[in-house]
mmCIF file of C-alpha atoms and ligand atoms in Angstrom:
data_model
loop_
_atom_site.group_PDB
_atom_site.id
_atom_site.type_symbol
_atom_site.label_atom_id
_atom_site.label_comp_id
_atom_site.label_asym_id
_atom_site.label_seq_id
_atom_site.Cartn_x
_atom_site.Cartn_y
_atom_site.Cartn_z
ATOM 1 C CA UNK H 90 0.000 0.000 0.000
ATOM 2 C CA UNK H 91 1.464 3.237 -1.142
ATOM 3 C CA UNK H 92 -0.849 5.005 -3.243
ATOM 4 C CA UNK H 93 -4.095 6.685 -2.105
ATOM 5 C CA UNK H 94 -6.506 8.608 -4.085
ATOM 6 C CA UNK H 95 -9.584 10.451 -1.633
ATOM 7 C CA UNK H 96 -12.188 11.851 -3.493
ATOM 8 C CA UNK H 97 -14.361 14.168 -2.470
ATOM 9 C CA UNK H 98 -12.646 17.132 -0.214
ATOM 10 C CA UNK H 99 -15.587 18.137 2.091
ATOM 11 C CA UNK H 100 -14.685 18.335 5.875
ATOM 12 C CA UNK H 101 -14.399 14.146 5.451
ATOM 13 C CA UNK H 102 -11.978 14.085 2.891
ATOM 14 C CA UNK H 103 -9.468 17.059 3.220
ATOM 15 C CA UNK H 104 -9.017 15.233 7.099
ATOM 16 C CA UNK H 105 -8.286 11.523 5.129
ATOM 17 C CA UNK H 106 -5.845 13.262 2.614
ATOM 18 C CA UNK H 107 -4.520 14.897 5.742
ATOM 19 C CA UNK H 108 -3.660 11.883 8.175
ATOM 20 C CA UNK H 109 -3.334 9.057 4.823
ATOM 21 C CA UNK H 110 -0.237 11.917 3.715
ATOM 22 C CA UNK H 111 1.016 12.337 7.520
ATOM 23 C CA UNK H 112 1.442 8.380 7.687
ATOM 24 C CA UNK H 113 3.350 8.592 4.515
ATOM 25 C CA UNK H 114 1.608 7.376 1.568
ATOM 26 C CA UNK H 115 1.405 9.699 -1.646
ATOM 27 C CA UNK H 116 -2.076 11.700 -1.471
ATOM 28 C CA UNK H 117 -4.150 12.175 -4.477
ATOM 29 C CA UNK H 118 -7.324 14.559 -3.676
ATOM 30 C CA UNK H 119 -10.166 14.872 -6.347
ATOM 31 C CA UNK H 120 -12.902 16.605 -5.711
ATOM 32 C CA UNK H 121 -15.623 17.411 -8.943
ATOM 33 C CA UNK H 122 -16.513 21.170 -7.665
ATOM 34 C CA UNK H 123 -14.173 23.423 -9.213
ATOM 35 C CA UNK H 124 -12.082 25.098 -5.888
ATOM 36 C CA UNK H 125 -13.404 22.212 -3.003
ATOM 37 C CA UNK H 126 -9.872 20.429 -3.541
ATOM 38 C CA UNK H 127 -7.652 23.654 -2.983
ATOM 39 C CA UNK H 128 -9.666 24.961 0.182
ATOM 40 C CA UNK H 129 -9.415 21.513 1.497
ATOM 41 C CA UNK H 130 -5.536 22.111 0.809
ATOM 42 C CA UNK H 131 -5.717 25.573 2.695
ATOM 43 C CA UNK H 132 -7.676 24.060 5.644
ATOM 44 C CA UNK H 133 -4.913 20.889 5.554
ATOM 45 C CA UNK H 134 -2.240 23.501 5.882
ATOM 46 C CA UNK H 135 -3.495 24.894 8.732
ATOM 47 C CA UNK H 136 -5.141 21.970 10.498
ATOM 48 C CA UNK H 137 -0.530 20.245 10.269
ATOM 49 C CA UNK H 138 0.519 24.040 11.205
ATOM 50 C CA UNK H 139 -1.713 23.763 14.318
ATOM 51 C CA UNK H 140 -0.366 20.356 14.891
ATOM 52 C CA UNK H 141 3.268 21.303 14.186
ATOM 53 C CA UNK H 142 2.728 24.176 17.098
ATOM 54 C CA UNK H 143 1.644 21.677 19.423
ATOM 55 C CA UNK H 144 4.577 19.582 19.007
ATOM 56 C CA UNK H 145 2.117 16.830 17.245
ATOM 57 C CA UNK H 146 3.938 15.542 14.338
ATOM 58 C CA UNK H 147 7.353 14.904 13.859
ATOM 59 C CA UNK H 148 7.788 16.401 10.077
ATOM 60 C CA UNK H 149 7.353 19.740 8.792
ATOM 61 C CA UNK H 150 3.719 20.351 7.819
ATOM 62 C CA UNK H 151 5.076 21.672 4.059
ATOM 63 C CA UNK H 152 6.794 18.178 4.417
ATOM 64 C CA UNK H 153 3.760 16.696 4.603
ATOM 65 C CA UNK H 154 1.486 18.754 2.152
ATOM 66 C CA UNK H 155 4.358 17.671 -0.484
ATOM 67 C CA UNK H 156 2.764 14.393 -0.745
ATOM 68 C CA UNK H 157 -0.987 15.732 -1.720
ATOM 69 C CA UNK H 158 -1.563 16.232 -5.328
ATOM 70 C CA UNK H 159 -4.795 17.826 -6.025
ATOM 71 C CA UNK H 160 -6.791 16.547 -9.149
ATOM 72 C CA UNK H 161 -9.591 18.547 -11.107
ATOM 73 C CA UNK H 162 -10.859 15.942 -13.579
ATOM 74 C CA UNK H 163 -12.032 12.196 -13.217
ATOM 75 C CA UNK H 164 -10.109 11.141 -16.330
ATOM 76 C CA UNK H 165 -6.611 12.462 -14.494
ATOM 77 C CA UNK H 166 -7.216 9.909 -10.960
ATOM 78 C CA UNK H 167 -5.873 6.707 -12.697
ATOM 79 C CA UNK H 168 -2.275 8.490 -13.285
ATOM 80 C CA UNK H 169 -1.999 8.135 -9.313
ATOM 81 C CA UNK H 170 -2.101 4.907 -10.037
ATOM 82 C CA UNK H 171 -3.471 4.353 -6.806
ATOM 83 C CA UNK H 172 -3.656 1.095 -4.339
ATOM 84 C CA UNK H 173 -6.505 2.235 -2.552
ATOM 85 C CA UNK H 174 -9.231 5.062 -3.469
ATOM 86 C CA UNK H 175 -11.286 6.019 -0.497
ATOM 87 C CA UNK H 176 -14.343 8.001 -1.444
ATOM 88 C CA UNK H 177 -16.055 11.030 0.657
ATOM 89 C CA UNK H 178 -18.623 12.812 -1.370
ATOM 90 C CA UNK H 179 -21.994 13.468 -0.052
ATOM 91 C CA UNK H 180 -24.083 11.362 1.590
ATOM 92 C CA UNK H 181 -26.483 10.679 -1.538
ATOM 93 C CA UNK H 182 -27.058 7.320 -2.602
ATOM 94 C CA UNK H 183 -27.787 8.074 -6.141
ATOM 95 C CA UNK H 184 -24.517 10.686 -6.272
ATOM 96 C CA UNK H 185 -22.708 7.637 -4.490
ATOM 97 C CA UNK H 186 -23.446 4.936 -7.436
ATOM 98 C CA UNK H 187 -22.964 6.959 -10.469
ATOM 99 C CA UNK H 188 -19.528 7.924 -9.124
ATOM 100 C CA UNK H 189 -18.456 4.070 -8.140
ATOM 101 C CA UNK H 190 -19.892 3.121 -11.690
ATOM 102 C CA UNK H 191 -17.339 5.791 -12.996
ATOM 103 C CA UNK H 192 -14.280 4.766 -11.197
ATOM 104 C CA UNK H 193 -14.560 1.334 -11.378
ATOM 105 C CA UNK H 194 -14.470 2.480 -14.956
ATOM 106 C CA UNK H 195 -11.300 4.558 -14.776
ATOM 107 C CA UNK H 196 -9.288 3.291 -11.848
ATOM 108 C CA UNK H 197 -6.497 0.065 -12.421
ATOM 109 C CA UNK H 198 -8.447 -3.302 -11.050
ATOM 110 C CA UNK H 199 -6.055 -3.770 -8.520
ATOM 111 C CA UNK H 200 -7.505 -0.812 -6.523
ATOM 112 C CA UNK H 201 -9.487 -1.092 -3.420
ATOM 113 C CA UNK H 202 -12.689 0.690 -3.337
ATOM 114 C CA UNK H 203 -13.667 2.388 0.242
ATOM 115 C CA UNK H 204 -15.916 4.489 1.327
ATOM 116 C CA UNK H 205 -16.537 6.343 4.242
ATOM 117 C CA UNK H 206 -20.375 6.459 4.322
ATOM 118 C CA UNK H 207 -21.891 6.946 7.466
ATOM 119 C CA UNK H 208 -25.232 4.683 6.149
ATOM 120 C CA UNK H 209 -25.487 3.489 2.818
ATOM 121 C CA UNK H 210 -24.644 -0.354 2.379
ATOM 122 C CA UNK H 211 -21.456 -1.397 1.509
ATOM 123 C CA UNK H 212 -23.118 -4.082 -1.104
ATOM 124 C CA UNK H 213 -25.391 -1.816 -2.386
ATOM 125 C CA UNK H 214 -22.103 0.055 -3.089
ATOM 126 C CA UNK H 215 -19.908 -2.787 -4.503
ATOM 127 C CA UNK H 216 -22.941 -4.118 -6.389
ATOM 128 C CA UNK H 217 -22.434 -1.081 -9.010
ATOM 129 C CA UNK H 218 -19.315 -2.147 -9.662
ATOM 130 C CA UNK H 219 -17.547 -4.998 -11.276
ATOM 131 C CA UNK H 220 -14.933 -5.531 -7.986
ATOM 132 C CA UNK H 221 -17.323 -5.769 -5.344
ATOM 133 C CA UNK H 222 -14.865 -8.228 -4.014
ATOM 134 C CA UNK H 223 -12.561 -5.017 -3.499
ATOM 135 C CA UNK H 224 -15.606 -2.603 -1.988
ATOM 136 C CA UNK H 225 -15.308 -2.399 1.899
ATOM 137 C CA UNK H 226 -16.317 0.171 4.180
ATOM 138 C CA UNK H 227 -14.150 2.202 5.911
ATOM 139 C CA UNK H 228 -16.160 4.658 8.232
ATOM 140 C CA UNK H 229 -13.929 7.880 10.065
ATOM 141 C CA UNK H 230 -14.899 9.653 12.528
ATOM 142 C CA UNK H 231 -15.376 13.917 12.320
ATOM 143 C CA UNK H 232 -12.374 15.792 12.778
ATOM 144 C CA UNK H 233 -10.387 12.896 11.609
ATOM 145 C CA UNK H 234 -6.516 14.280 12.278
ATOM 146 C CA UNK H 235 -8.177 13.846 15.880
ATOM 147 C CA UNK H 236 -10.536 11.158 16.259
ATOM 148 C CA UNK H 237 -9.228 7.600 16.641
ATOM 149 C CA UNK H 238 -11.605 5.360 15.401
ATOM 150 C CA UNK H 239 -12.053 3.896 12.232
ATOM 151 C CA UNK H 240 -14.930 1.543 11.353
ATOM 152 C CA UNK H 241 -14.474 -1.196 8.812
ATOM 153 C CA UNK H 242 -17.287 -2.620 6.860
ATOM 154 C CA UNK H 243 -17.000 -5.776 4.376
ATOM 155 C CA UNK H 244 -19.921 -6.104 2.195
ATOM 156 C CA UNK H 245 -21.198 -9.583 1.211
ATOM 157 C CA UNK H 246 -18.960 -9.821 -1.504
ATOM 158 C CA UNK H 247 -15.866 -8.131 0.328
ATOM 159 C CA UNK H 248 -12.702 -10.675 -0.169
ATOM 160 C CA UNK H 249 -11.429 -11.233 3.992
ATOM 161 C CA UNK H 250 -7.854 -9.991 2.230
ATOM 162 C CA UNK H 251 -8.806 -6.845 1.695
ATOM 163 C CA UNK H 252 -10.616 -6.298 4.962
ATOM 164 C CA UNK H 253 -7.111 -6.927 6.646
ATOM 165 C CA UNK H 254 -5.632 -4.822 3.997
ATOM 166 C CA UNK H 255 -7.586 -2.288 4.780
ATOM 167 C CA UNK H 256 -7.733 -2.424 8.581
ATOM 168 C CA UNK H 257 -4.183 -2.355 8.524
ATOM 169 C CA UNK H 258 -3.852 0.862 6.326
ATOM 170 C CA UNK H 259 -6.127 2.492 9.481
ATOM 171 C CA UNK H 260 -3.974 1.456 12.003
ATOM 172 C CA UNK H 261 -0.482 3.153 9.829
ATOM 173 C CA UNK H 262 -2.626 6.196 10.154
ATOM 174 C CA UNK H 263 -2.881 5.972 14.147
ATOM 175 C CA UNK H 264 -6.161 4.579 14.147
ATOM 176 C CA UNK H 265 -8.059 1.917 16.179
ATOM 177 C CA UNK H 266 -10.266 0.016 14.057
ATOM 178 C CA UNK H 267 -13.549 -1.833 14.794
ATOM 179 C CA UNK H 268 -15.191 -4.080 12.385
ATOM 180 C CA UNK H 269 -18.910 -3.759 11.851
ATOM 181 C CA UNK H 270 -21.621 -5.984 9.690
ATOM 182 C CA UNK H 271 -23.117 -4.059 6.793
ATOM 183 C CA UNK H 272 -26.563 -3.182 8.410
ATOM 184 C CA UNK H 273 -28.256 0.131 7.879
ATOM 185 C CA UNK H 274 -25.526 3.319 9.720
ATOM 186 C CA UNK H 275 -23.671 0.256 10.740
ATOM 187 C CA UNK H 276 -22.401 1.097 14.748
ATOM 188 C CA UNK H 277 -21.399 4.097 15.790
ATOM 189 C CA UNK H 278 -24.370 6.310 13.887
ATOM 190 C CA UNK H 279 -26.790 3.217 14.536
ATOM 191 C CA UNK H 280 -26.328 4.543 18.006
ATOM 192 C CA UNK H 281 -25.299 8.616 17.664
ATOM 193 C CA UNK H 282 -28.072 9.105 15.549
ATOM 194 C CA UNK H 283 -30.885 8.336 17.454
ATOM 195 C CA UNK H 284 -29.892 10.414 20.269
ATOM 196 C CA UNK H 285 -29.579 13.459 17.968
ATOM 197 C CA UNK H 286 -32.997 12.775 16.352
ATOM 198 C CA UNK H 287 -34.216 13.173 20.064
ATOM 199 C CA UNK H 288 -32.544 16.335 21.326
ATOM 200 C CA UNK H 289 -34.305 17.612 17.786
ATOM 201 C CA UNK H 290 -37.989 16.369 18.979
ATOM 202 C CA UNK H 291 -36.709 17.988 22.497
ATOM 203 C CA UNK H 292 -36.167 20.988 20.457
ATOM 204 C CA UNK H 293 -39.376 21.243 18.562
ATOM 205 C CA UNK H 294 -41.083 20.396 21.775
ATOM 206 C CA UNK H 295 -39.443 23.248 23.128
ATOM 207 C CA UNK H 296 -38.441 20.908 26.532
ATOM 208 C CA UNK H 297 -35.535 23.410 27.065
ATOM 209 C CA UNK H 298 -33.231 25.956 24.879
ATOM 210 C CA UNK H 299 -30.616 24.030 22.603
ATOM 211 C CA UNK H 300 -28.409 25.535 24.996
ATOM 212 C CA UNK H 301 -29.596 23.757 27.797
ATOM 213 C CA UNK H 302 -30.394 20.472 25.734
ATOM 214 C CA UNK H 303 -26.656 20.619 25.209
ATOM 215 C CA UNK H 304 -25.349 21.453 28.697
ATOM 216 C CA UNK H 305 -27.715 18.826 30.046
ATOM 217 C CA UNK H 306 -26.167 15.759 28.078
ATOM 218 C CA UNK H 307 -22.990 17.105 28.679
ATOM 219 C CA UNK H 308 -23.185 17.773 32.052
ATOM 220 C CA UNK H 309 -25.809 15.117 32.470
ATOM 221 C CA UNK H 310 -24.198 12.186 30.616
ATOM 222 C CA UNK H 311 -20.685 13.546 30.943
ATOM 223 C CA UNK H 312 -20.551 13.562 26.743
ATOM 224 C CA UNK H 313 -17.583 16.166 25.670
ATOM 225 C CA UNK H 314 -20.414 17.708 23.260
ATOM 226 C CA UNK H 315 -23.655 17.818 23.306
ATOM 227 C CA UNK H 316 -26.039 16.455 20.702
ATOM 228 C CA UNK H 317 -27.107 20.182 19.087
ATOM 229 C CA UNK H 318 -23.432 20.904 18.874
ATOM 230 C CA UNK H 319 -22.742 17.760 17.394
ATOM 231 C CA UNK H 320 -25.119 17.678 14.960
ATOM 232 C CA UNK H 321 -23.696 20.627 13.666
ATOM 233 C CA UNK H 322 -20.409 19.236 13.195
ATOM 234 C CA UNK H 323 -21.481 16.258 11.098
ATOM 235 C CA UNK H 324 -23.899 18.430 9.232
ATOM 236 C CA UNK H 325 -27.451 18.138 9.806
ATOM 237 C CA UNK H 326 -28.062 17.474 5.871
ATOM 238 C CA UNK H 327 -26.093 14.723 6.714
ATOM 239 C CA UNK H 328 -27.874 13.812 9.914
ATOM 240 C CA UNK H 329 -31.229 13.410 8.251
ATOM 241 C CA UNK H 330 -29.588 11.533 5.660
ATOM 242 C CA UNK H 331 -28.835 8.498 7.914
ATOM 243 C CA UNK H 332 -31.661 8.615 9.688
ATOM 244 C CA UNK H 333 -33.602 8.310 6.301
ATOM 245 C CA UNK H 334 -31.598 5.434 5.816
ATOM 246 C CA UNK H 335 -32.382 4.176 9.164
ATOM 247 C CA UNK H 336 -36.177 4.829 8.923
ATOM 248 C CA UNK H 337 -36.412 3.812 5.503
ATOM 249 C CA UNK H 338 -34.610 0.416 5.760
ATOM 250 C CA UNK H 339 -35.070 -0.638 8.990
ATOM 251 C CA UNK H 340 -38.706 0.339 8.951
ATOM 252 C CA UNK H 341 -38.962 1.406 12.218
ATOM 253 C CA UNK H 342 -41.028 4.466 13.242
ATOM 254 C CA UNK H 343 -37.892 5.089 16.460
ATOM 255 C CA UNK H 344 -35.637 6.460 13.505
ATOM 256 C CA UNK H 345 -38.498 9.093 12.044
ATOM 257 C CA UNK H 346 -36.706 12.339 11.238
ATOM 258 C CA UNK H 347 -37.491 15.099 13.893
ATOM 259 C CA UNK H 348 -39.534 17.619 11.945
ATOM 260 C CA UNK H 349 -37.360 20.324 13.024
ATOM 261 C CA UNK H 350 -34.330 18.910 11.859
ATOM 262 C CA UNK H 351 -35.455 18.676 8.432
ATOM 263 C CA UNK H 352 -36.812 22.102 8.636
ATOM 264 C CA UNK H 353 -33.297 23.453 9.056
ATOM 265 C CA UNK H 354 -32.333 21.821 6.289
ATOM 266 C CA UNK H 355 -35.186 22.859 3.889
ATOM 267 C CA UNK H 356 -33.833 26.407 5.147
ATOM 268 C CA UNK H 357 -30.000 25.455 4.395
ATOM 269 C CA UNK H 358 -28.941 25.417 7.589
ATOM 270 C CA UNK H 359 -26.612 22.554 7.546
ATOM 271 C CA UNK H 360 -24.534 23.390 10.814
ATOM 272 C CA UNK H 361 -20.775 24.498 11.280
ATOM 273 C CA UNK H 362 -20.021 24.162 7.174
ATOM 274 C CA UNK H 363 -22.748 26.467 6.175
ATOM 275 C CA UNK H 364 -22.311 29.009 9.036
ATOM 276 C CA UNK H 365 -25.562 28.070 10.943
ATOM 277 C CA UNK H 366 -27.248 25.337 12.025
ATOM 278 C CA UNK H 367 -28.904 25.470 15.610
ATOM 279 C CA UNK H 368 -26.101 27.293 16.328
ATOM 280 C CA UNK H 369 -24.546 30.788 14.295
ATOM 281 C CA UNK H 370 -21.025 29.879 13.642
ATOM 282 C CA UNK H 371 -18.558 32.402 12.806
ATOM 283 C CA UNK H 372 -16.061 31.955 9.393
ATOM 284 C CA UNK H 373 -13.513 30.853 12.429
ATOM 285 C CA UNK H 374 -15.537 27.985 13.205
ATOM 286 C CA UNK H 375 -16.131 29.236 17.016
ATOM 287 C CA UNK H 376 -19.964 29.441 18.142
ATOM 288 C CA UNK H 377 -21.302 32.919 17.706
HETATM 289 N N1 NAD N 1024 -19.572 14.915 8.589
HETATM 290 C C1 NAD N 1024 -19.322 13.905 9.400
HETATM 291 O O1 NAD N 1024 -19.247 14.063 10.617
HETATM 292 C C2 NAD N 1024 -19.074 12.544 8.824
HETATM 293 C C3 NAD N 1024 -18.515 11.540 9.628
HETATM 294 C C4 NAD N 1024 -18.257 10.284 9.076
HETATM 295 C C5 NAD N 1024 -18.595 10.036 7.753
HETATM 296 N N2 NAD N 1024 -19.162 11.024 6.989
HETATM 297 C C6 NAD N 1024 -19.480 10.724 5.589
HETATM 298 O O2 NAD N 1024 -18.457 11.282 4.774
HETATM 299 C C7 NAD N 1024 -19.007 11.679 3.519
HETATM 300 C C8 NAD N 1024 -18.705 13.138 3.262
HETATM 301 O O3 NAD N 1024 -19.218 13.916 4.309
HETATM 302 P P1 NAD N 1024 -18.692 15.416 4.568
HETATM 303 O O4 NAD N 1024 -19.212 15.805 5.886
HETATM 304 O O5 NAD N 1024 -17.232 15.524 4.282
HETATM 305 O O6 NAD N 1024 -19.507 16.206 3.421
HETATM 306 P P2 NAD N 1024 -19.168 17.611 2.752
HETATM 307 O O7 NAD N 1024 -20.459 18.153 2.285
HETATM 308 O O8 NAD N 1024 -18.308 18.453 3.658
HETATM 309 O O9 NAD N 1024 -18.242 17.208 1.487
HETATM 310 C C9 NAD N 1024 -18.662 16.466 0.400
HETATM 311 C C10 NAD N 1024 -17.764 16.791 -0.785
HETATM 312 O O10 NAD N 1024 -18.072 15.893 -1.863
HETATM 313 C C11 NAD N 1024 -17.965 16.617 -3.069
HETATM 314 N N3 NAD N 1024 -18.710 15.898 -4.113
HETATM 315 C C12 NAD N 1024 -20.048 15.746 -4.236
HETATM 316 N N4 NAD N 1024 -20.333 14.964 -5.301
HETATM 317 C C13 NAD N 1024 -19.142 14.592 -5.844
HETATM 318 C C14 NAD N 1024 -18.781 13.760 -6.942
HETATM 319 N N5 NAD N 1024 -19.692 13.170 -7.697
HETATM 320 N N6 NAD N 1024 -17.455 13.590 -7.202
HETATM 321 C C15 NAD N 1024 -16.495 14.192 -6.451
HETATM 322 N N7 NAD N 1024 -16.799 14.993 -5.397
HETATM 323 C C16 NAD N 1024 -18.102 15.184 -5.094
HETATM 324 C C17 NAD N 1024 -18.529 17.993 -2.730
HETATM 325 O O11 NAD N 1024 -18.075 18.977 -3.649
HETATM 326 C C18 NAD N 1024 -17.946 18.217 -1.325
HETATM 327 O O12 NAD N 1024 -16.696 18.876 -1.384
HETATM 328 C C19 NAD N 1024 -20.502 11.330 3.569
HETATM 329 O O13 NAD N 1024 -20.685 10.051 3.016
HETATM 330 C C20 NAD N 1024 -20.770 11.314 5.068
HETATM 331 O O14 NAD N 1024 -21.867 10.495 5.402
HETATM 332 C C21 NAD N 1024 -19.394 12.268 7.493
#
């Protein structure tokens, strides 16, 4: 393993380029809008300067950056000639397909196929290609220079070789790796989720402020966020789309999105990325 290509350069992405180049493998970055790949570059920079300050990493951030190589079109990944690809675009299955019917097209067969989706199925995925053998999930956690997990997912068709491939590629990045079947969010949202959906219901109920909603789980539950906040980390258009997932293949009326929540995403408030969410978030990223 010394080649990865991550495409899409959202919050996801630009934090996999980041720790896949500070573990030393070369970095391809692809995003398809026009500009996404070079702020992810920007926000890398500063995101390994931080680091450097703290005494975090060994190398020299520019060190580091050296090994990213941004890419504008599709038909320009396969000259990476990558080992692994691991794909963070938005959490839309239909988006998700096309894309994996595309690079299966372009990318050399030996590359492994991984994505980082929070909820859509890892066979569903490797089903619109023609390697589903080489389709695994591989699910980080938000902000991922910081967070130590790493969930692995093998699809039914998912050869056990590139599981350990794969789970071994985590842990050169720092990570600790759990392995999860390929149900619906899989574990960690199968569980987050819910609990956001429910601080949104609190919400719309209006139980207590979102201030105190959050300062009562924290406090409460002794969580280092709470669920509000959270949710406007991930994203709440992302939010809603995993509990969509949940309601819609699960069937189960506990994982109905809380009115409110897709409310503030009918209005575009999609959290931290967007500048508001429940919260108003300044260009900094600190609450306003
Ligand atoms: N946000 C989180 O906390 C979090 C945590 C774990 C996993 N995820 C998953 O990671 C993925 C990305 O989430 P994010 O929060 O980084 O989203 P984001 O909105 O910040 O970024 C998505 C990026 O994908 C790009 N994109 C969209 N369609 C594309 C295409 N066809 N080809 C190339 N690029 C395309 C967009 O331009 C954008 O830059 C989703 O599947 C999400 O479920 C998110």
């Amino acid at each position: 393993m010394e080649k990865i290509l991550v495409v899409g350069a959202g919050q996801m992405g630009a934090g996999i380029a980041q720790v896949s180049a500070q573990a030393g493998f070369s970095v391809g970055l692809f995003d398809a809008f026009p500009g996404a790949a070079e702020r992810a570059m920007e926000g890398m920079k500063k995101s390994l300067a931080k680091l450097a300050e703290k005494g975090q990493i060994q190398e020299k951030p520019e060190a580091v950056i050296a090994r990213v190589r941004v890419f504008t079109k599709m038909d320009e990944v396969a000259s990476l000639d990558p080992d692994l690809m691991i794909e963070a675009i938005t959490e839309n299955v239909e988006i998700k397909l096309k894309l994996y019917a595309d690079l299966d097209r372009v990318l050399p067969a030996k590359t492994i196929l991984a994505s980082n989706t929070s909820s859509i199925p890892i066979t569903q995925i490797g089903a619109a290609t023609k390697r589903p053998d080489k389709v695994v999930g591989m699910h980080f956690m938000n902000p991922v220079p910081i967070m130590k997990l790493v969930e692995v997912i093998p699809g039914l068709a998912t050869d056990p070789g590139v599981l350990a491939t794969v789970l071994k590629t985590a842990e050169r990045m720092g990570k600790t790796t759990i392995v999860a079947k390929d149900r619906p969010a899989f574990v960690v949202n199968r569980i987050l989720m819910p609990l956001i959906n429910e601080a949104f219901f609190a919400l719309g109920e209006g139980l207590a402020s979102a201030e105190d909603i959050d300062t009562g789980v924290r406090l409460g539950l002794n969580h280092p966020m709470g669920p509000l906040t959270l949710a406007d980390f991930v994203g709440l258009d992302t939010c809603l789309a995993i509990l969509e997932v949940l309601h819609k293949q699960l069937g189960e009326d506990k994982y109905r999105p809380a009115p409110v929540l897709r409310q503030y995403v009918q209005a575009g408030w999609y959290g931290k990325k967007a500048g508001r969410g429940v919260y108003v978030w300044e260009a900094g990223g600190q609450k306003k």
